[in-house]
């Protein structure tokens, strides 16, 4: 039987308090599902949280990177002799100096994906502006910055033709980023699902779209940073890094630096946001430990903002071209799709340049029935910063283009956009459902979330208002974006996403001799509130107060091995492992308590840290008494006195869903877009903490609004980045985003422990399409068809026809 958490019955749309699993005897309704305040927030708000940049070690040196000012060039020489004090007060490391460190490659198990080894400092050539050429180390940051500037001027390059985009990458005689590959296109594969030819033959109409999804990226409050310390006498490497994956990083560092893994310790101290960017291994996370090892002194590198905008990974750029076959009543029959990634200078490690196009293709069907789908997935290298994970990965682009074309089909056929969606959407009773791309949707509320979101904005009244305002020359629009979010990334999810990566995670729950609880988890929080959510689960599991639970993570010496936090996996995986381990420890406690109370363990209950015999009031022991006895009283303790358990989980894929509706007004004279209202319906099954979930939705939607209206890394045709400060690269501020209303539905997963689904990215997957569709709806009188993001005033004016013609 499926393990269930308290308060849930798999398959039901409402929560109950029944417990249906014989093993997981976790109590029910106390903490899980409560709007518990985040226990981590006081230290964020009072500034006492410690990030890598705050850490100071004795004899610590500071590293500054020399980075390429050219998009594509051969490194002829790096003349380190220009630096006074070289080897005495200043140290320089070039690619040659790190030649023994193997290059980074991706880990995706696909045979026909060409690999692009990335030296952690470039050796022969540079492939984007910002590629690392050398690292300068000095006693303080000022000296290191000065020396880096001097050295930068002394690097000699032989310029190569830049490859600024996918078209240029595949033009005849294009310069090659990796000459030995003989092509810049590192992957192309067509998969046919169902009979697309028959679908098109049977169609009444076909619609098409050619869409360029913008390149944008995470802008975490804390930039990247690494501090490495190698204690030679102990042969011990300790690396503090702002990472989402401490254990994985430990394995990579051990491998790259040929250190035995037990002599490497990685600590992710406070991490001020990652949003996927800190998931992959940064070359800096290998180079800085190597340098610390060479120098025998601690070395710290803290990325500055300018460097971040140049050299940190970027995301989401891809071209999606679709042809869609439909009947006159709006039924989707088949789709032919091309998903072409612009991977940047390297197919970046962990998930490769397929992270955008492959994930977009596999997730494309979303909440709709689709029986025939041809997908071509391709990725090319270009002379731009590598593309890697950013919240919503390929799902954002796929959802955006799918929801835009669904609206265009509705408009073309004269069908209401709500109606066309309802006609094609899977109903809850059709689930579980295996999509045409082999994604197994477990449960969901596709119809209900669309209906709830449109009711919340009073859809009918809005249409009336829209019509009357149009007569006055005011253009308001309503945009709908329905979505499915693949979550719970373990081996199953990643395989269903088309980029297989085996994984699992673990938690250790320990009741200390004093009766308090320590929970050590292998997921690694970087802002999501895990200390609170896992404490809620452990508190219910053990029958204690949340305040008695301390959750620790982020240090490979104290947390069990696992893959960390990304792909909205932690609630499902961490939640289950904590619940399972807590259940085991509860059993251990009850054995000891049974000895003390001369009762059967089955007759005992734990309530508010008091263990009693049911039906026999007065016969009880406190948790602290039992825990103390378990460790110290050889009369009653069990054969294994430690009250501790470590449990594992490699979850089945789970699919959350929801709907975002945006109301916007477009000024057809200036091209500005004002968002008036945003309503989001979120369904992530069993909710651990509704307040956290709501805030996650709000944060993710805000980032999606950024992608829809403002954010884009722009490169010139010469490969030079044009967005290198936050004056050029705009991110949304509080005045750009109206309050975001979040409503909830609950379709517990029938597959996962407790029915939990993840949800951390849904808002960013859905929001861009909702904004785009609101603008297209507002500008419907102009026949506006959106073919790119962001919706800058300039582009909006093109849509209304004021500047030139729509290109497509
Ligand atoms: N949650 C819950 N009930 C559920 C599902 C989730 O209470 N049914 C809670 C969880 O306990 C967790 C939060 O919501 O506190 C998000 O859970 P989950 O969806 O499992 O996602 P992860 O914790 O694995 O976080 C990863 C996700 C991703 S992939 C990105 S990118 C992202 C995001 O989280 N980066 C973030 N949200 C972020 N939030 C902050 N502040 N900073 C980031 O870098
Ligand atoms: S992009 Mo999130 O860390 O999977």
Short mmCIF file of N, CA, C and O in Angstrom, two decimals, residues 668-731:
data_model
loop_
_atom_site.label_atom_id
_atom_site.label_comp_id
_atom_site.label_asym_id
_atom_site.label_seq_id
_atom_site.Cartn_x
_atom_site.Cartn_y
_atom_site.Cartn_z
N UNK A 668 -1.51 51.70 -25.84
CA UNK A 668 -1.18 51.51 -27.25
C UNK A 668 -0.36 52.68 -27.80
O UNK A 668 0.22 52.58 -28.88
N UNK A 669 -0.31 53.76 -27.06
CA UNK A 669 0.48 54.91 -27.50
C UNK A 669 1.95 54.79 -27.12
O UNK A 669 2.84 55.16 -27.89
N UNK A 670 2.21 54.27 -25.93
CA UNK A 670 3.60 54.19 -25.46
C UNK A 670 4.15 52.77 -25.45
O UNK A 670 5.35 52.57 -25.28
N UNK A 671 3.27 51.79 -25.58
CA UNK A 671 3.72 50.40 -25.56
C UNK A 671 3.97 49.86 -24.16
O UNK A 671 4.52 48.77 -24.01
N UNK A 672 3.57 50.59 -23.14
CA UNK A 672 3.81 50.06 -21.79
C UNK A 672 2.66 49.14 -21.36
O UNK A 672 1.50 49.34 -21.72
N UNK A 673 3.04 48.15 -20.58
CA UNK A 673 2.09 47.16 -20.08
C UNK A 673 1.99 47.34 -18.57
O UNK A 673 3.00 47.38 -17.87
N UNK A 674 0.77 47.47 -18.07
CA UNK A 674 0.57 47.55 -16.62
C UNK A 674 -0.21 46.32 -16.18
O UNK A 674 -1.27 46.02 -16.74
N UNK A 675 0.32 45.63 -15.20
CA UNK A 675 -0.40 44.46 -14.69
C UNK A 675 -1.34 44.93 -13.59
O UNK A 675 -0.92 45.57 -12.62
N UNK A 676 -2.62 44.61 -13.75
CA UNK A 676 -3.60 45.06 -12.77
C UNK A 676 -3.87 44.01 -11.70
O UNK A 676 -4.15 44.34 -10.56
N UNK A 677 -3.85 42.76 -12.09
CA UNK A 677 -4.24 41.72 -11.15
C UNK A 677 -3.65 40.38 -11.57
O UNK A 677 -3.60 40.08 -12.77
N UNK A 678 -3.22 39.63 -10.60
CA UNK A 678 -2.72 38.27 -10.89
C UNK A 678 -3.37 37.30 -9.90
O UNK A 678 -3.30 37.51 -8.69
N UNK A 679 -4.01 36.29 -10.45
CA UNK A 679 -4.61 35.25 -9.61
C UNK A 679 -3.98 33.91 -9.99
O UNK A 679 -3.88 33.58 -11.18
N UNK A 680 -3.54 33.18 -8.99
CA UNK A 680 -2.93 31.88 -9.26
C UNK A 680 -3.66 30.80 -8.49
O UNK A 680 -3.94 30.97 -7.30
N UNK A 681 -3.96 29.71 -9.16
CA UNK A 681 -4.47 28.53 -8.46
C UNK A 681 -3.36 27.49 -8.48
O UNK A 681 -2.81 27.19 -9.54
N UNK A 682 -3.04 26.97 -7.31
CA UNK A 682 -1.94 26.01 -7.19
C UNK A 682 -2.48 24.70 -6.62
O UNK A 682 -3.22 24.73 -5.64
N UNK A 683 -2.12 23.61 -7.26
CA UNK A 683 -2.48 22.29 -6.73
C UNK A 683 -1.22 21.43 -6.65
O UNK A 683 -0.72 20.96 -7.67
N UNK A 684 -0.70 21.29 -5.42
CA UNK A 684 0.51 20.46 -5.26
C UNK A 684 0.21 19.32 -4.29
O UNK A 684 1.06 18.93 -3.49
N UNK A 685 -1.02 18.80 -4.38
CA UNK A 685 -1.36 17.67 -3.52
C UNK A 685 -1.36 18.09 -2.06
O UNK A 685 -1.74 19.21 -1.72
N UNK A 686 -0.91 17.18 -1.23
CA UNK A 686 -0.85 17.47 0.21
C UNK A 686 0.10 18.63 0.46
O UNK A 686 1.25 18.59 0.02
N UNK A 687 -0.37 19.64 1.14
CA UNK A 687 0.49 20.79 1.42
C UNK A 687 1.07 20.67 2.83
O UNK A 687 0.34 20.40 3.78
N UNK A 688 2.36 20.88 2.93
CA UNK A 688 2.98 20.84 4.25
C UNK A 688 2.76 22.17 4.96
O UNK A 688 2.35 22.21 6.10
N UNK A 689 3.03 23.27 4.24
CA UNK A 689 2.87 24.59 4.83
C UNK A 689 2.29 25.57 3.80
O UNK A 689 3.00 26.03 2.91
N UNK A 690 1.00 25.87 3.92
CA UNK A 690 0.35 26.72 2.90
C UNK A 690 1.00 28.10 2.76
O UNK A 690 1.04 28.65 1.65
N UNK A 691 1.52 28.63 3.85
CA UNK A 691 2.12 29.97 3.77
C UNK A 691 3.38 29.92 2.89
O UNK A 691 3.62 30.81 2.08
N UNK A 692 4.16 28.87 3.06
CA UNK A 692 5.36 28.73 2.24
C UNK A 692 4.97 28.54 0.78
O UNK A 692 5.54 29.15 -0.13
N UNK A 693 3.98 27.70 0.56
CA UNK A 693 3.55 27.44 -0.82
C UNK A 693 3.09 28.73 -1.49
O UNK A 693 3.46 29.04 -2.62
N UNK A 694 2.29 29.50 -0.79
CA UNK A 694 1.82 30.76 -1.38
C UNK A 694 2.98 31.68 -1.72
O UNK A 694 3.02 32.29 -2.79
N UNK A 695 3.93 31.77 -0.80
CA UNK A 695 5.07 32.67 -1.06
C UNK A 695 5.91 32.16 -2.21
O UNK A 695 6.44 32.95 -3.01
N UNK A 696 6.05 30.84 -2.33
CA UNK A 696 6.77 30.27 -3.47
C UNK A 696 6.08 30.64 -4.77
O UNK A 696 6.72 30.99 -5.76
N UNK A 697 4.76 30.55 -4.77
CA UNK A 697 4.01 30.89 -5.98
C UNK A 697 4.24 32.37 -6.32
O UNK A 697 4.51 32.73 -7.46
N UNK A 698 4.17 33.20 -5.30
CA UNK A 698 4.33 34.64 -5.54
C UNK A 698 5.72 34.97 -6.07
O UNK A 698 5.88 35.75 -7.01
N UNK A 699 6.73 34.36 -5.46
CA UNK A 699 8.10 34.61 -5.92
C UNK A 699 8.30 34.14 -7.34
O UNK A 699 8.89 34.83 -8.17
N UNK A 700 7.80 32.95 -7.62
CA UNK A 700 8.00 32.37 -8.96
C UNK A 700 7.25 33.19 -10.00
O UNK A 700 7.76 33.43 -11.11
N UNK A 701 6.06 33.64 -9.68
CA UNK A 701 5.30 34.45 -10.64
C UNK A 701 6.03 35.76 -10.90
O UNK A 701 6.13 36.23 -12.04
N UNK A 702 6.58 36.34 -9.85
CA UNK A 702 7.31 37.60 -10.04
C UNK A 702 8.48 37.39 -11.00
O UNK A 702 8.73 38.23 -11.88
N UNK A 703 9.19 36.27 -10.83
CA UNK A 703 10.28 36.02 -11.77
C UNK A 703 9.76 35.78 -13.19
O UNK A 703 10.38 36.19 -14.16
N UNK A 704 8.59 35.16 -13.29
CA UNK A 704 7.99 34.96 -14.61
C UNK A 704 7.55 36.28 -15.24
O UNK A 704 7.68 36.48 -16.45
N UNK A 705 7.07 37.19 -14.40
CA UNK A 705 6.72 38.53 -14.91
C UNK A 705 7.98 39.21 -15.44
O UNK A 705 7.96 39.85 -16.50
N UNK A 706 9.08 39.02 -14.73
CA UNK A 706 10.35 39.58 -15.21
C UNK A 706 10.67 39.07 -16.60
O UNK A 706 11.02 39.84 -17.50
N UNK A 707 10.51 37.77 -16.78
CA UNK A 707 10.81 37.18 -18.09
C UNK A 707 9.85 37.65 -19.17
O UNK A 707 10.20 37.73 -20.34
N UNK A 708 8.63 37.93 -18.78
CA UNK A 708 7.63 38.33 -19.76
C UNK A 708 7.78 39.80 -20.17
O UNK A 708 7.55 40.16 -21.32
N UNK A 709 8.16 40.63 -19.21
CA UNK A 709 8.14 42.07 -19.51
C UNK A 709 9.52 42.73 -19.60
O UNK A 709 9.66 43.74 -20.30
N UNK A 710 10.50 42.21 -18.89
CA UNK A 710 11.74 43.00 -18.77
C UNK A 710 13.02 42.27 -19.13
O UNK A 710 13.93 42.87 -19.71
N UNK A 711 13.14 41.04 -18.71
CA UNK A 711 14.48 40.44 -18.63
C UNK A 711 14.93 39.81 -19.94
O UNK A 711 14.20 39.02 -20.55
N UNK A 712 16.14 40.15 -20.33
CA UNK A 712 16.74 39.53 -21.50
C UNK A 712 18.23 39.85 -21.53
O UNK A 712 18.61 41.03 -21.44
N UNK A 713 19.04 38.81 -21.65
CA UNK A 713 20.45 39.03 -21.90
C UNK A 713 20.60 39.29 -23.40
O UNK A 713 20.28 38.43 -24.22
N UNK A 714 21.06 40.49 -23.73
CA UNK A 714 21.18 40.86 -25.14
C UNK A 714 22.64 40.77 -25.54
O UNK A 714 23.53 41.23 -24.82
N UNK A 715 22.88 40.16 -26.69
CA UNK A 715 24.22 40.10 -27.26
C UNK A 715 24.19 40.74 -28.63
O UNK A 715 23.23 40.56 -29.40
N UNK A 716 25.23 41.50 -28.96
CA UNK A 716 25.33 42.06 -30.30
C UNK A 716 25.73 40.98 -31.29
O UNK A 716 26.13 39.88 -30.91
N UNK A 717 25.63 41.30 -32.57
CA UNK A 717 26.03 40.33 -33.59
C UNK A 717 27.52 40.02 -33.52
O UNK A 717 27.99 39.03 -34.08
N UNK A 718 28.26 40.89 -32.81
CA UNK A 718 29.69 40.62 -32.62
C UNK A 718 29.94 39.73 -31.40
O UNK A 718 31.08 39.49 -31.03
N UNK A 719 28.85 39.27 -30.76
CA UNK A 719 29.00 38.38 -29.60
C UNK A 719 29.26 39.11 -28.30
O UNK A 719 29.45 38.49 -27.26
N UNK A 720 29.23 40.44 -28.34
CA UNK A 720 29.47 41.20 -27.10
C UNK A 720 28.17 41.31 -26.30
O UNK A 720 27.12 41.67 -26.85
N UNK A 721 28.24 41.03 -25.00
CA UNK A 721 27.04 41.20 -24.17
C UNK A 721 26.72 42.69 -23.99
O UNK A 721 27.63 43.49 -23.78
N UNK A 722 25.45 43.03 -24.09
CA UNK A 722 25.05 44.44 -23.98
C UNK A 722 24.30 44.70 -22.68
O UNK A 722 23.89 45.82 -22.41
N UNK A 723 24.11 43.66 -21.90
CA UNK A 723 23.35 43.80 -20.64
C UNK A 723 24.27 43.37 -19.50
O UNK A 723 24.20 42.24 -19.03
N UNK A 724 25.13 44.26 -19.08
CA UNK A 724 26.16 43.88 -18.10
C UNK A 724 26.02 44.63 -16.78
O UNK A 724 26.89 44.53 -15.92
N UNK A 725 24.95 45.39 -16.65
CA UNK A 725 24.62 45.99 -15.35
C UNK A 725 23.10 45.88 -15.19
O UNK A 725 22.38 45.62 -16.16
N UNK A 726 22.63 46.13 -13.95
CA UNK A 726 21.19 46.10 -13.75
C UNK A 726 20.50 47.37 -14.26
O UNK A 726 19.30 47.54 -14.11
N UNK A 727 21.28 48.26 -14.88
CA UNK A 727 20.65 49.36 -15.62
C UNK A 727 20.18 48.86 -16.99
O UNK A 727 19.25 49.40 -17.58
N UNK A 728 20.87 47.84 -17.51
CA UNK A 728 20.52 47.33 -18.84
C UNK A 728 19.69 46.07 -18.74
O UNK A 728 18.85 45.78 -19.57
N UNK A 729 19.98 45.29 -17.71
CA UNK A 729 19.25 44.04 -17.50
C UNK A 729 18.23 44.33 -16.41
O UNK A 729 18.58 44.47 -15.23
N UNK A 730 16.98 44.45 -16.80
CA UNK A 730 15.96 44.91 -15.85
C UNK A 730 15.30 43.74 -15.15
O UNK A 730 14.90 42.78 -15.80
N UNK A 731 15.19 43.83 -13.84
CA UNK A 731 14.40 42.83 -13.11
C UNK A 731 13.21 43.54 -12.47
O UNK A 731 13.26 44.73 -12.20
#
